[in-house]
Amino acid sequence: MTKNIFTIFIIDDDEAVCKALKSLFSVKGYACETFNNPKEFLNQYPTYSAGKGCLLIDIFMPIMNGLELQAELKARHNLLPIIFISGHADKELVLQAKQAGAFDVIMKPFDNNHLIERIQAAIAQH
C-alpha cells in the first residue's frame, strides 16, 4: 500500500464519528488526526500551512460551529481545503459554506468511497 503524503484533519463533536472516520482513513493509508471541538484544533494548529491536507468539519457543533471555524481559519490564512459534513444542512447553509470557500458539503449518512473521492479531489486542487 502506498503511503499518502497528506493529513486529513477531522473536526467533529461526535466522538463515534471521529473514530469511525479515522479507522476508515487509516485502513486506506491516510494520515489522520481527530479533534472533538474546533478550539482544540485551533490551539494545536494555530497557523497550519505546512504540507498538504484537508479539513473535514462537522457544520453543527457547540461552542464554535463549522462556519465560525471556517471564518476563523480564513482569517488565519488557512490554505487547506475544507469539506463540511452534516446531517442537517439545508440549501441555504450549503450555499453559505461554499460561498465562503468550502470545497464541498457532504450530507450524512454518506458513502465512504464518495467521501474519499471528494477528499482526493480537494487535495489535488490544493
Coordinates of C-alpha atoms in Angstrom, one line a residue:
M1 CA 0.0 0.0 0.0
T2 CA 1.3 3.4 -1.0
K3 CA 1.5 5.9 1.8
N4 CA -0.2 9.2 1.2
I5 CA 1.7 12.4 1.9
F6 CA -1.1 14.4 3.4
T7 CA -3.2 14.6 6.6
I8 CA -6.9 14.6 7.0
F9 CA -8.0 16.6 10.0
I10 CA -11.4 15.6 11.3
I11 CA -13.2 18.1 13.5
D12 CA -16.5 16.7 14.8
D13 CA -18.0 16.8 18.3
D14 CA -19.3 13.2 17.9
E15 CA -16.5 11.0 19.1
A16 CA -18.0 8.0 17.4
V17 CA -17.9 9.7 14.0
C18 CA -14.3 10.7 14.6
K19 CA -13.3 7.1 15.5
A20 CA -15.1 5.7 12.5
L21 CA -13.6 8.1 10.0
K22 CA -10.1 7.7 11.5
S23 CA -10.5 3.9 11.1
L24 CA -11.7 4.3 7.5
F25 CA -8.9 6.6 6.5
S26 CA -6.2 4.6 8.4
V27 CA -7.2 1.4 6.5
K28 CA -6.9 3.3 3.3
G29 CA -3.4 4.5 4.2
Y30 CA -4.2 8.1 5.1
A31 CA -2.7 10.0 8.0
C32 CA -5.5 11.4 10.1
E33 CA -5.9 13.5 13.2
T34 CA -9.2 13.9 15.1
F35 CA -10.5 16.8 17.2
N36 CA -13.7 16.9 19.2
N37 CA -14.0 20.6 19.1
P38 CA -12.7 23.4 16.9
K39 CA -10.9 25.2 19.6
E40 CA -8.8 22.1 20.3
F41 CA -7.8 22.1 16.6
L42 CA -7.0 25.9 16.6
N43 CA -4.9 25.5 19.8
Q44 CA -2.8 22.7 18.3
Y45 CA -2.6 24.2 14.8
P46 CA -2.9 28.0 15.1
T47 CA -1.4 28.7 11.7
Y48 CA -1.2 25.3 10.0
S49 CA 0.2 25.8 6.5
A50 CA 2.9 23.1 6.1
G51 CA 2.3 20.2 3.8
K52 CA -0.9 19.1 2.1
G53 CA -4.1 18.1 3.8
C54 CA -7.8 18.5 4.1
L55 CA -10.1 19.6 6.8
L56 CA -13.3 17.5 7.3
I57 CA -15.5 19.6 9.6
D58 CA -19.0 19.0 11.0
I59 CA -21.1 22.1 10.5
F60 CA -23.1 21.8 13.7
M61 CA -21.0 21.8 16.9
P62 CA -21.4 23.5 20.2
I63 CA -19.1 26.3 21.3
M64 CA -18.0 27.1 17.7
N65 CA -19.8 25.8 14.7
G66 CA -18.2 24.8 11.4
L67 CA -19.0 28.0 9.7
E68 CA -17.4 30.0 12.5
L69 CA -14.4 27.8 12.3
Q70 CA -14.2 28.3 8.6
A71 CA -14.2 32.1 9.1
E72 CA -11.5 31.9 11.8
L73 CA -9.3 29.7 9.5
K74 CA -9.8 32.1 6.7
A75 CA -8.7 35.0 9.0
R76 CA -5.6 32.9 9.8
H77 CA -4.9 32.4 6.1
N78 CA -5.5 28.6 6.2
L79 CA -4.7 27.1 2.8
L80 CA -6.2 23.6 3.4
P81 CA -9.4 22.8 1.6
I82 CA -12.5 22.4 3.7
I83 CA -15.1 19.7 3.3
F84 CA -18.1 20.0 5.6
I85 CA -20.1 17.0 6.7
S86 CA -23.6 17.4 8.1
G87 CA -26.8 15.6 8.8
H88 CA -29.0 18.7 8.9
A89 CA -27.7 21.3 6.5
D90 CA -30.3 23.0 4.3
K91 CA -29.6 24.5 0.8
E92 CA -29.0 28.0 2.2
L93 CA -26.4 26.7 4.7
V94 CA -24.7 24.7 1.9
L95 CA -24.6 27.8 -0.3
Q96 CA -23.2 29.9 2.6
A97 CA -20.4 27.4 3.2
K98 CA -19.5 27.2 -0.5
Q99 CA -19.6 30.9 -1.0
A100 CA -17.2 31.2 2.0
G101 CA -14.8 28.9 0.2
A102 CA -15.7 25.3 1.2
F103 CA -14.7 22.8 -1.3
D104 CA -17.8 20.7 -0.7
V105 CA -20.6 19.9 1.7
I106 CA -21.5 16.2 2.1
M107 CA -24.6 15.1 3.9
K108 CA -24.6 12.3 6.5
P109 CA -25.0 9.4 6.1
F110 CA -22.5 9.4 3.2
D111 CA -20.9 6.8 1.0
N112 CA -17.4 6.2 2.2
N113 CA -16.0 5.9 -1.3
H114 CA -17.6 9.2 -2.4
L115 CA -16.2 10.9 0.7
I116 CA -12.7 9.6 -0.1
E117 CA -13.1 10.7 -3.8
R118 CA -14.0 14.3 -2.7
I119 CA -11.1 14.4 -0.3
Q120 CA -8.7 13.3 -3.0
A121 CA -10.2 15.9 -5.4
A122 CA -9.9 18.7 -2.8
I123 CA -6.3 17.8 -2.1
A124 CA -5.5 17.5 -5.8
Q125 CA -6.9 21.0 -6.4
H126 CA -5.0 22.3 -3.3

